[in-house]
């Protein structure tokens, strides 16, 4: 009888094309804003002890607080555990680094890599994490700047390689960026758009 009563979870998927953004409100009133080239897989309704979604790309999460039902974001090589918080997550499958910036609340970040043991960190507002999925190196720093500026059409690159900036510009504008000289792909820049 118990097996007959178990709910089957219906999973849904939302994706954005390059150059497109979209907003989504989940069944628990959590809001997610997707940047270009992003995908989220989520249940039509949450059941059980943990609210869980699968994500790839860049998104701004405004997670509805529910102490009894933590919220997990599963992404390639990382898991983000939250209760109620606001954060920006950048985890494209073709990027070497996962980046997480926390605006409100608290977050527990867990990363795993083929090169190292699993690593984790607790975050407070203002914390920024970058996790190199190839080396397993986790860096944490603090910045008073609010994350998710892309939601307002503002883009800021701090000490990022030209190759990474070009990839982001492709996602933002839905265009193809060609760099003819490979030797400048690893040159780092500070830039605002």
Short mmCIF file of N, CA and C in Angstrom, two decimals, residues 5-170:
data_model
loop_
_atom_site.label_atom_id
_atom_site.label_comp_id
_atom_site.label_asym_id
_atom_site.label_seq_id
_atom_site.Cartn_x
_atom_site.Cartn_y
_atom_site.Cartn_z
N UNK A 5 1.11 4.60 -2.72
CA UNK A 5 0.86 5.98 -2.29
C UNK A 5 2.01 6.92 -2.60
N UNK A 6 3.21 6.40 -2.89
CA UNK A 6 4.36 7.27 -3.15
C UNK A 6 4.11 8.11 -4.39
N UNK A 7 4.44 9.39 -4.25
CA UNK A 7 4.26 10.31 -5.37
C UNK A 7 5.38 10.13 -6.38
N UNK A 8 5.04 10.20 -7.64
CA UNK A 8 6.06 10.22 -8.66
C UNK A 8 6.35 11.68 -8.97
N UNK A 9 7.61 12.01 -9.04
CA UNK A 9 8.03 13.39 -9.28
C UNK A 9 8.09 13.63 -10.78
N UNK A 10 7.45 14.67 -11.21
CA UNK A 10 7.50 15.06 -12.61
C UNK A 10 8.56 16.16 -12.76
N UNK A 11 9.60 15.85 -13.53
CA UNK A 11 10.70 16.78 -13.71
C UNK A 11 10.46 17.63 -14.95
N UNK A 12 10.83 18.89 -14.85
CA UNK A 12 10.69 19.83 -15.96
C UNK A 12 12.04 20.46 -16.23
N UNK A 13 12.20 20.97 -17.44
CA UNK A 13 13.46 21.59 -17.83
C UNK A 13 13.19 22.93 -18.49
N UNK A 14 14.03 23.91 -18.14
CA UNK A 14 13.97 25.22 -18.79
C UNK A 14 15.37 25.59 -19.22
N UNK A 15 15.50 26.04 -20.47
CA UNK A 15 16.80 26.44 -21.01
C UNK A 15 16.70 27.80 -21.67
N UNK A 16 17.82 28.51 -21.70
CA UNK A 16 17.90 29.77 -22.42
C UNK A 16 18.93 29.64 -23.53
N UNK A 17 18.66 30.31 -24.62
CA UNK A 17 19.63 30.37 -25.72
C UNK A 17 20.70 31.40 -25.39
N UNK A 18 21.79 31.38 -26.14
CA UNK A 18 22.81 32.41 -25.99
C UNK A 18 22.16 33.76 -26.27
N UNK A 19 22.48 34.76 -25.46
CA UNK A 19 21.93 36.10 -25.64
C UNK A 19 20.55 36.28 -25.04
N UNK A 20 20.00 35.27 -24.38
CA UNK A 20 18.66 35.33 -23.82
C UNK A 20 18.72 35.16 -22.31
N UNK A 21 17.83 35.84 -21.58
CA UNK A 21 17.67 35.59 -20.15
C UNK A 21 16.20 35.22 -19.91
N UNK A 22 15.94 34.57 -18.79
CA UNK A 22 14.58 34.17 -18.46
C UNK A 22 14.45 34.06 -16.95
N UNK A 23 13.22 34.21 -16.47
CA UNK A 23 12.93 34.07 -15.04
C UNK A 23 11.98 32.90 -14.83
N UNK A 24 12.15 32.26 -13.69
CA UNK A 24 11.36 31.09 -13.34
C UNK A 24 11.02 31.16 -11.86
N UNK A 25 9.78 30.83 -11.52
CA UNK A 25 9.38 30.73 -10.12
C UNK A 25 9.04 29.26 -9.87
N UNK A 26 9.76 28.64 -8.93
CA UNK A 26 9.56 27.23 -8.62
C UNK A 26 8.34 27.06 -7.71
N UNK A 27 7.95 25.81 -7.49
CA UNK A 27 6.75 25.49 -6.70
C UNK A 27 6.80 26.05 -5.28
N UNK A 28 8.00 26.24 -4.72
CA UNK A 28 8.13 26.75 -3.35
C UNK A 28 8.31 28.28 -3.32
N UNK A 29 8.10 28.95 -4.45
CA UNK A 29 8.26 30.40 -4.63
C UNK A 29 9.71 30.84 -4.70
N UNK A 30 10.65 29.92 -4.86
CA UNK A 30 12.04 30.28 -5.13
C UNK A 30 12.09 30.87 -6.54
N UNK A 31 12.82 31.99 -6.68
CA UNK A 31 12.95 32.65 -7.98
C UNK A 31 14.35 32.38 -8.54
N UNK A 32 14.39 32.05 -9.83
CA UNK A 32 15.66 31.81 -10.52
C UNK A 32 15.67 32.63 -11.80
N UNK A 33 16.73 33.42 -11.99
CA UNK A 33 16.92 34.17 -13.23
C UNK A 33 18.06 33.49 -13.97
N UNK A 34 17.80 33.03 -15.19
CA UNK A 34 18.79 32.31 -15.99
C UNK A 34 19.45 33.27 -16.97
N UNK A 35 20.77 33.19 -17.06
CA UNK A 35 21.52 33.93 -18.06
C UNK A 35 21.60 33.09 -19.33
N UNK A 36 22.14 33.65 -20.40
CA UNK A 36 22.23 32.96 -21.68
C UNK A 36 22.95 31.63 -21.60
N UNK A 37 22.43 30.63 -22.33
CA UNK A 37 23.06 29.31 -22.40
C UNK A 37 22.96 28.50 -21.13
N UNK A 38 21.90 28.71 -20.35
CA UNK A 38 21.74 28.03 -19.07
C UNK A 38 20.57 27.04 -19.12
N UNK A 39 20.65 26.02 -18.25
CA UNK A 39 19.59 25.01 -18.15
C UNK A 39 19.35 24.67 -16.68
N UNK A 40 18.07 24.58 -16.31
CA UNK A 40 17.69 24.14 -14.97
C UNK A 40 16.68 23.01 -15.11
N UNK A 41 16.88 21.95 -14.33
CA UNK A 41 15.95 20.83 -14.28
C UNK A 41 15.38 20.83 -12.86
N UNK A 42 14.05 20.85 -12.76
CA UNK A 42 13.40 21.04 -11.47
C UNK A 42 12.11 20.24 -11.41
N UNK A 43 11.67 19.87 -10.20
CA UNK A 43 10.41 19.13 -10.08
C UNK A 43 9.21 20.08 -10.17
N UNK A 44 8.09 19.56 -10.66
CA UNK A 44 6.88 20.39 -10.73
C UNK A 44 6.39 20.74 -9.33
N UNK A 45 6.66 19.88 -8.35
CA UNK A 45 6.38 20.18 -6.94
C UNK A 45 7.44 19.49 -6.10
N UNK A 46 7.76 20.10 -4.97
CA UNK A 46 8.77 19.53 -4.09
C UNK A 46 8.10 18.59 -3.09
N UNK A 47 8.70 17.41 -2.90
CA UNK A 47 8.23 16.49 -1.87
C UNK A 47 9.46 15.88 -1.21
N UNK A 48 9.30 15.39 -0.02
CA UNK A 48 10.43 14.82 0.71
C UNK A 48 11.13 15.87 1.55
N UNK A 49 12.29 15.50 2.07
CA UNK A 49 13.01 16.35 3.00
C UNK A 49 13.84 17.44 2.34
N UNK A 50 14.26 17.22 1.09
CA UNK A 50 15.17 18.16 0.42
C UNK A 50 14.54 18.67 -0.87
N UNK A 51 14.62 19.98 -1.05
CA UNK A 51 14.23 20.58 -2.33
C UNK A 51 15.49 20.58 -3.20
N UNK A 52 15.42 20.00 -4.38
CA UNK A 52 16.62 19.81 -5.18
C UNK A 52 16.37 20.16 -6.64
N UNK A 53 17.35 20.87 -7.24
CA UNK A 53 17.32 21.18 -8.67
C UNK A 53 18.69 20.88 -9.26
N UNK A 54 18.72 20.69 -10.58
CA UNK A 54 19.97 20.46 -11.31
C UNK A 54 20.18 21.65 -12.22
N UNK A 55 21.43 22.14 -12.28
CA UNK A 55 21.68 23.40 -12.97
C UNK A 55 22.99 23.39 -13.73
N UNK A 56 22.99 24.04 -14.89
CA UNK A 56 24.20 24.29 -15.67
C UNK A 56 24.07 25.66 -16.30
N UNK A 57 25.09 26.48 -16.19
CA UNK A 57 25.07 27.82 -16.77
C UNK A 57 25.31 28.87 -15.71
N UNK A 58 24.61 30.01 -15.85
CA UNK A 58 24.69 31.07 -14.85
C UNK A 58 23.28 31.45 -14.44
N UNK A 59 23.09 31.57 -13.14
CA UNK A 59 21.77 31.92 -12.64
C UNK A 59 21.86 32.65 -11.32
N UNK A 60 20.85 33.49 -11.10
CA UNK A 60 20.72 34.18 -9.82
C UNK A 60 19.55 33.53 -9.09
N UNK A 61 19.82 33.00 -7.90
CA UNK A 61 18.84 32.26 -7.11
C UNK A 61 18.38 33.10 -5.92
N UNK A 62 17.07 33.20 -5.75
CA UNK A 62 16.47 33.82 -4.57
C UNK A 62 15.64 32.72 -3.92
N UNK A 63 16.29 31.97 -3.03
CA UNK A 63 15.70 30.75 -2.46
C UNK A 63 14.76 31.09 -1.31
N UNK A 64 13.55 30.58 -1.40
CA UNK A 64 12.54 30.76 -0.36
C UNK A 64 12.98 29.98 0.89
N UNK A 65 12.95 30.63 2.03
CA UNK A 65 13.38 30.00 3.28
C UNK A 65 12.41 28.91 3.73
N UNK A 66 12.97 27.76 4.12
CA UNK A 66 12.19 26.65 4.68
C UNK A 66 13.19 25.79 5.46
N UNK A 67 13.30 26.06 6.76
CA UNK A 67 14.31 25.41 7.61
C UNK A 67 14.19 23.89 7.58
N UNK A 68 12.98 23.38 7.49
CA UNK A 68 12.77 21.94 7.53
C UNK A 68 13.07 21.26 6.20
N UNK A 69 13.17 22.03 5.12
CA UNK A 69 13.41 21.45 3.80
C UNK A 69 14.52 22.23 3.10
N UNK A 70 15.78 21.86 3.34
CA UNK A 70 16.90 22.56 2.70
C UNK A 70 16.78 22.50 1.17
N UNK A 71 17.44 23.44 0.53
CA UNK A 71 17.41 23.57 -0.93
C UNK A 71 18.81 23.24 -1.45
N UNK A 72 18.91 22.30 -2.38
CA UNK A 72 20.20 21.92 -2.97
C UNK A 72 20.21 22.24 -4.46
N UNK A 73 21.31 22.83 -4.89
CA UNK A 73 21.54 23.02 -6.33
C UNK A 73 22.68 22.09 -6.69
N UNK A 74 22.40 21.16 -7.60
CA UNK A 74 23.41 20.20 -8.05
C UNK A 74 23.89 20.68 -9.42
N UNK A 75 25.19 20.83 -9.56
CA UNK A 75 25.77 21.26 -10.82
C UNK A 75 26.98 20.41 -11.10
N UNK A 76 27.54 20.53 -12.30
CA UNK A 76 28.69 19.72 -12.64
C UNK A 76 29.81 19.96 -11.62
N UNK A 77 30.14 18.94 -10.89
CA UNK A 77 31.23 18.92 -9.92
C UNK A 77 31.00 19.75 -8.66
N UNK A 78 29.75 20.11 -8.34
CA UNK A 78 29.51 20.84 -7.10
C UNK A 78 28.07 20.66 -6.62
N UNK A 79 27.90 20.89 -5.32
CA UNK A 79 26.58 20.90 -4.69
C UNK A 79 26.55 22.12 -3.77
N UNK A 80 25.47 22.91 -3.89
CA UNK A 80 25.30 24.08 -3.06
C UNK A 80 24.09 23.83 -2.18
N UNK A 81 24.30 23.90 -0.85
CA UNK A 81 23.23 23.64 0.12
C UNK A 81 22.83 24.96 0.77
N UNK A 82 21.52 25.28 0.69
CA UNK A 82 21.04 26.55 1.24
C UNK A 82 19.72 26.33 1.96
N UNK A 83 19.34 27.30 2.81
CA UNK A 83 18.02 27.29 3.45
C UNK A 83 17.17 28.40 2.84
N UNK A 84 17.61 29.61 2.91
CA UNK A 84 16.94 30.75 2.31
C UNK A 84 18.00 31.80 2.08
N UNK A 85 18.22 32.18 0.83
CA UNK A 85 19.37 33.02 0.54
C UNK A 85 19.29 33.56 -0.88
N UNK A 86 20.19 34.49 -1.21
CA UNK A 86 20.31 35.02 -2.57
C UNK A 86 21.76 34.87 -3.00
N UNK A 87 21.96 34.27 -4.17
CA UNK A 87 23.33 34.06 -4.65
C UNK A 87 23.35 33.95 -6.17
N UNK A 88 24.54 34.21 -6.73
CA UNK A 88 24.77 34.05 -8.16
C UNK A 88 25.69 32.85 -8.35
N UNK A 89 25.29 31.94 -9.22
CA UNK A 89 26.07 30.74 -9.51
C UNK A 89 26.41 30.72 -10.98
N UNK A 90 27.71 30.56 -11.27
CA UNK A 90 28.16 30.43 -12.66
C UNK A 90 28.89 29.10 -12.78
N UNK A 91 28.25 28.16 -13.49
CA UNK A 91 28.80 26.81 -13.62
C UNK A 91 28.44 26.23 -14.99
N UNK A 92 29.02 26.82 -16.02
CA UNK A 92 28.84 26.29 -17.37
C UNK A 92 29.68 25.03 -17.52
N UNK A 93 29.17 24.04 -18.23
CA UNK A 93 29.87 22.77 -18.36
C UNK A 93 31.20 22.91 -19.09
N UNK A 94 31.34 23.93 -19.95
CA UNK A 94 32.59 24.09 -20.69
C UNK A 94 33.56 25.07 -20.02
N UNK A 95 33.22 25.59 -18.86
CA UNK A 95 34.13 26.45 -18.10
C UNK A 95 34.96 25.60 -17.14
N UNK A 96 36.18 26.01 -16.95
CA UNK A 96 37.09 25.31 -16.05
C UNK A 96 36.75 25.60 -14.58
N UNK A 97 36.18 26.78 -14.32
CA UNK A 97 35.98 27.24 -12.95
C UNK A 97 34.49 27.44 -12.66
N UNK A 98 34.05 26.99 -11.49
CA UNK A 98 32.71 27.26 -10.97
C UNK A 98 32.84 28.47 -10.06
N UNK A 99 31.95 29.46 -10.23
CA UNK A 99 32.01 30.66 -9.40
C UNK A 99 30.68 30.85 -8.68
N UNK A 100 30.77 31.19 -7.40
CA UNK A 100 29.59 31.40 -6.57
C UNK A 100 29.80 32.66 -5.75
N UNK A 101 28.81 33.58 -5.79
CA UNK A 101 28.87 34.82 -5.02
C UNK A 101 27.60 34.92 -4.19
N UNK A 102 27.76 35.12 -2.89
CA UNK A 102 26.63 35.14 -1.96
C UNK A 102 26.27 36.57 -1.57
N UNK A 103 24.98 36.93 -1.77
CA UNK A 103 24.50 38.26 -1.39
C UNK A 103 23.82 38.26 -0.03
N UNK A 104 22.99 37.26 0.25
CA UNK A 104 22.25 37.19 1.52
C UNK A 104 22.21 35.75 2.02
N UNK A 105 22.09 35.59 3.34
CA UNK A 105 21.93 34.27 3.93
C UNK A 105 23.25 33.55 4.11
N UNK A 106 23.18 32.23 4.07
CA UNK A 106 24.39 31.41 4.19
C UNK A 106 24.28 30.23 3.25
N UNK A 107 25.43 29.76 2.81
CA UNK A 107 25.51 28.67 1.83
C UNK A 107 26.65 27.75 2.22
N UNK A 108 26.45 26.47 1.98
CA UNK A 108 27.52 25.49 2.13
C UNK A 108 27.86 24.99 0.73
N UNK A 109 29.10 25.21 0.30
CA UNK A 109 29.56 24.80 -1.03
C UNK A 109 30.36 23.51 -0.90
N UNK A 110 30.05 22.52 -1.73
CA UNK A 110 30.83 21.28 -1.80
C UNK A 110 31.24 21.06 -3.25
N UNK A 111 32.53 20.95 -3.46
CA UNK A 111 33.03 20.70 -4.81
C UNK A 111 33.78 19.39 -4.85
N UNK A 112 33.77 18.76 -6.01
CA UNK A 112 34.57 17.55 -6.18
C UNK A 112 35.30 17.63 -7.50
N UNK A 113 36.44 16.97 -7.57
CA UNK A 113 37.30 17.04 -8.74
C UNK A 113 38.02 15.72 -8.90
N UNK A 114 38.39 15.40 -10.12
CA UNK A 114 39.17 14.20 -10.37
C UNK A 114 40.60 14.32 -9.82
N UNK A 115 41.06 15.55 -9.63
CA UNK A 115 42.45 15.79 -9.24
C UNK A 115 42.64 15.87 -7.72
N UNK A 116 41.56 16.04 -6.96
CA UNK A 116 41.73 16.25 -5.53
C UNK A 116 40.57 15.64 -4.77
N UNK A 117 40.72 15.63 -3.46
CA UNK A 117 39.61 15.19 -2.61
C UNK A 117 38.50 16.23 -2.66
N UNK A 118 37.33 15.82 -2.23
CA UNK A 118 36.23 16.77 -2.16
C UNK A 118 36.61 17.93 -1.25
N UNK A 119 36.20 19.14 -1.62
CA UNK A 119 36.47 20.33 -0.82
C UNK A 119 35.15 21.02 -0.52
N UNK A 120 35.11 21.73 0.60
CA UNK A 120 33.88 22.43 0.95
C UNK A 120 34.21 23.71 1.68
N UNK A 121 33.20 24.60 1.73
CA UNK A 121 33.38 25.87 2.43
C UNK A 121 32.01 26.41 2.83
N UNK A 122 31.98 27.05 3.99
CA UNK A 122 30.79 27.78 4.44
C UNK A 122 30.95 29.22 3.95
N UNK A 123 29.84 29.81 3.51
CA UNK A 123 29.88 31.16 2.98
C UNK A 123 28.95 32.08 3.76
N UNK A 124 29.36 33.35 3.89
CA UNK A 124 28.54 34.40 4.48
C UNK A 124 28.38 35.49 3.43
N UNK A 125 27.41 36.41 3.59
CA UNK A 125 27.20 37.44 2.58
C UNK A 125 28.48 38.20 2.23
N UNK A 126 28.71 38.38 0.94
CA UNK A 126 29.91 39.04 0.45
C UNK A 126 31.00 38.07 0.03
N UNK A 127 30.88 36.80 0.44
CA UNK A 127 31.88 35.81 0.05
C UNK A 127 31.73 35.44 -1.42
N UNK A 128 32.87 35.24 -2.05
CA UNK A 128 32.94 34.75 -3.43
C UNK A 128 33.82 33.51 -3.44
N UNK A 129 33.38 32.49 -4.15
CA UNK A 129 34.15 31.26 -4.26
C UNK A 129 34.43 31.00 -5.73
N UNK A 130 35.65 30.57 -6.00
CA UNK A 130 35.97 30.03 -7.33
C UNK A 130 36.57 28.65 -7.11
N UNK A 131 36.02 27.67 -7.82
CA UNK A 131 36.44 26.29 -7.67
C UNK A 131 36.91 25.78 -9.02
N UNK A 132 38.20 25.47 -9.11
CA UNK A 132 38.79 24.94 -10.34
C UNK A 132 38.51 23.45 -10.39
N UNK A 133 37.63 23.05 -11.29
CA UNK A 133 37.20 21.65 -11.31
C UNK A 133 38.29 20.73 -11.82
N UNK A 134 39.32 21.27 -12.47
CA UNK A 134 40.42 20.42 -12.94
C UNK A 134 41.45 20.16 -11.86
N UNK A 135 41.79 21.19 -11.09
CA UNK A 135 42.82 21.03 -10.05
C UNK A 135 42.23 20.75 -8.67
N UNK A 136 40.95 21.06 -8.48
CA UNK A 136 40.33 20.89 -7.18
C UNK A 136 40.65 22.02 -6.21
N UNK A 137 41.25 23.11 -6.71
CA UNK A 137 41.61 24.23 -5.84
C UNK A 137 40.39 25.13 -5.64
N UNK A 138 40.10 25.42 -4.38
CA UNK A 138 38.99 26.28 -3.98
C UNK A 138 39.56 27.58 -3.43
N UNK A 139 39.15 28.71 -4.00
CA UNK A 139 39.59 30.02 -3.50
C UNK A 139 38.37 30.77 -3.01
N UNK A 140 38.53 31.40 -1.87
CA UNK A 140 37.43 32.16 -1.28
C UNK A 140 37.95 33.55 -0.95
N UNK A 141 37.18 34.57 -1.36
CA UNK A 141 37.54 35.94 -1.00
C UNK A 141 36.26 36.71 -0.70
N UNK A 142 36.44 37.96 -0.31
CA UNK A 142 35.30 38.78 0.06
C UNK A 142 35.25 40.00 -0.85
N UNK A 143 34.04 40.36 -1.28
CA UNK A 143 33.85 41.55 -2.08
C UNK A 143 32.52 42.16 -1.68
N UNK A 144 32.51 43.46 -1.43
CA UNK A 144 31.27 44.14 -1.05
C UNK A 144 30.35 44.34 -2.25
N UNK A 145 30.88 44.14 -3.47
CA UNK A 145 30.07 44.31 -4.67
C UNK A 145 28.96 43.26 -4.70
N UNK A 146 27.79 43.67 -5.14
CA UNK A 146 26.68 42.74 -5.31
C UNK A 146 26.93 41.88 -6.54
N UNK A 147 26.52 40.65 -6.46
CA UNK A 147 26.69 39.73 -7.58
C UNK A 147 25.50 39.85 -8.53
N UNK A 148 25.60 39.16 -9.64
CA UNK A 148 24.49 39.11 -10.58
C UNK A 148 24.23 40.42 -11.30
N UNK A 149 25.27 41.24 -11.51
CA UNK A 149 25.10 42.49 -12.23
C UNK A 149 24.56 42.27 -13.64
N UNK A 150 24.79 41.08 -14.20
CA UNK A 150 24.32 40.78 -15.55
C UNK A 150 22.81 40.91 -15.65
N UNK A 151 22.10 40.76 -14.53
CA UNK A 151 20.64 40.89 -14.55
C UNK A 151 20.22 42.32 -14.87
N UNK A 152 21.12 43.28 -14.64
CA UNK A 152 20.85 44.69 -14.94
C UNK A 152 21.53 45.13 -16.23
N UNK A 153 22.08 44.18 -16.97
CA UNK A 153 22.76 44.52 -18.22
C UNK A 153 24.17 45.06 -18.00
N UNK A 154 24.73 44.84 -16.81
CA UNK A 154 26.08 45.29 -16.49
C UNK A 154 27.00 44.08 -16.35
N UNK A 155 28.21 44.21 -16.89
CA UNK A 155 29.15 43.09 -16.86
C UNK A 155 30.50 43.61 -16.41
N UNK A 156 31.11 42.90 -15.47
CA UNK A 156 32.40 43.29 -14.93
C UNK A 156 33.29 42.05 -14.88
N UNK A 157 34.44 42.17 -15.47
CA UNK A 157 35.40 41.07 -15.49
C UNK A 157 36.63 41.52 -14.71
N UNK A 158 36.99 40.76 -13.71
CA UNK A 158 38.12 41.10 -12.85
C UNK A 158 39.19 40.03 -12.99
N UNK A 159 40.30 40.41 -13.57
CA UNK A 159 41.45 39.52 -13.73
C UNK A 159 41.05 38.20 -14.40
N UNK A 160 40.30 38.30 -15.50
CA UNK A 160 39.88 37.12 -16.24
C UNK A 160 40.59 37.05 -17.58
N UNK A 161 40.82 35.83 -18.05
CA UNK A 161 41.52 35.65 -19.31
C UNK A 161 40.67 36.11 -20.48
N UNK A 162 41.32 36.52 -21.56
CA UNK A 162 40.60 36.97 -22.75
C UNK A 162 39.72 35.84 -23.30
N UNK A 163 40.19 34.60 -23.20
CA UNK A 163 39.39 33.46 -23.65
C UNK A 163 38.10 33.33 -22.87
N UNK A 164 38.17 33.50 -21.54
CA UNK A 164 36.97 33.42 -20.70
C UNK A 164 36.03 34.59 -20.97
N UNK A 165 36.60 35.78 -21.15
CA UNK A 165 35.78 36.96 -21.45
C UNK A 165 35.07 36.78 -22.79
N UNK A 166 35.77 36.26 -23.78
CA UNK A 166 35.16 36.04 -25.10
C UNK A 166 34.01 35.05 -25.01
N UNK A 167 34.18 33.99 -24.23
CA UNK A 167 33.12 32.99 -24.05
C UNK A 167 31.90 33.62 -23.39
N UNK A 168 32.12 34.50 -22.39
CA UNK A 168 31.00 35.18 -21.73
C UNK A 168 30.31 36.14 -22.69
N UNK A 169 31.06 36.86 -23.51
CA UNK A 169 30.46 37.77 -24.48
C UNK A 169 29.60 37.00 -25.47
N UNK A 170 30.04 35.81 -25.86
CA UNK A 170 29.22 34.97 -26.74
C UNK A 170 27.88 34.63 -26.08
#
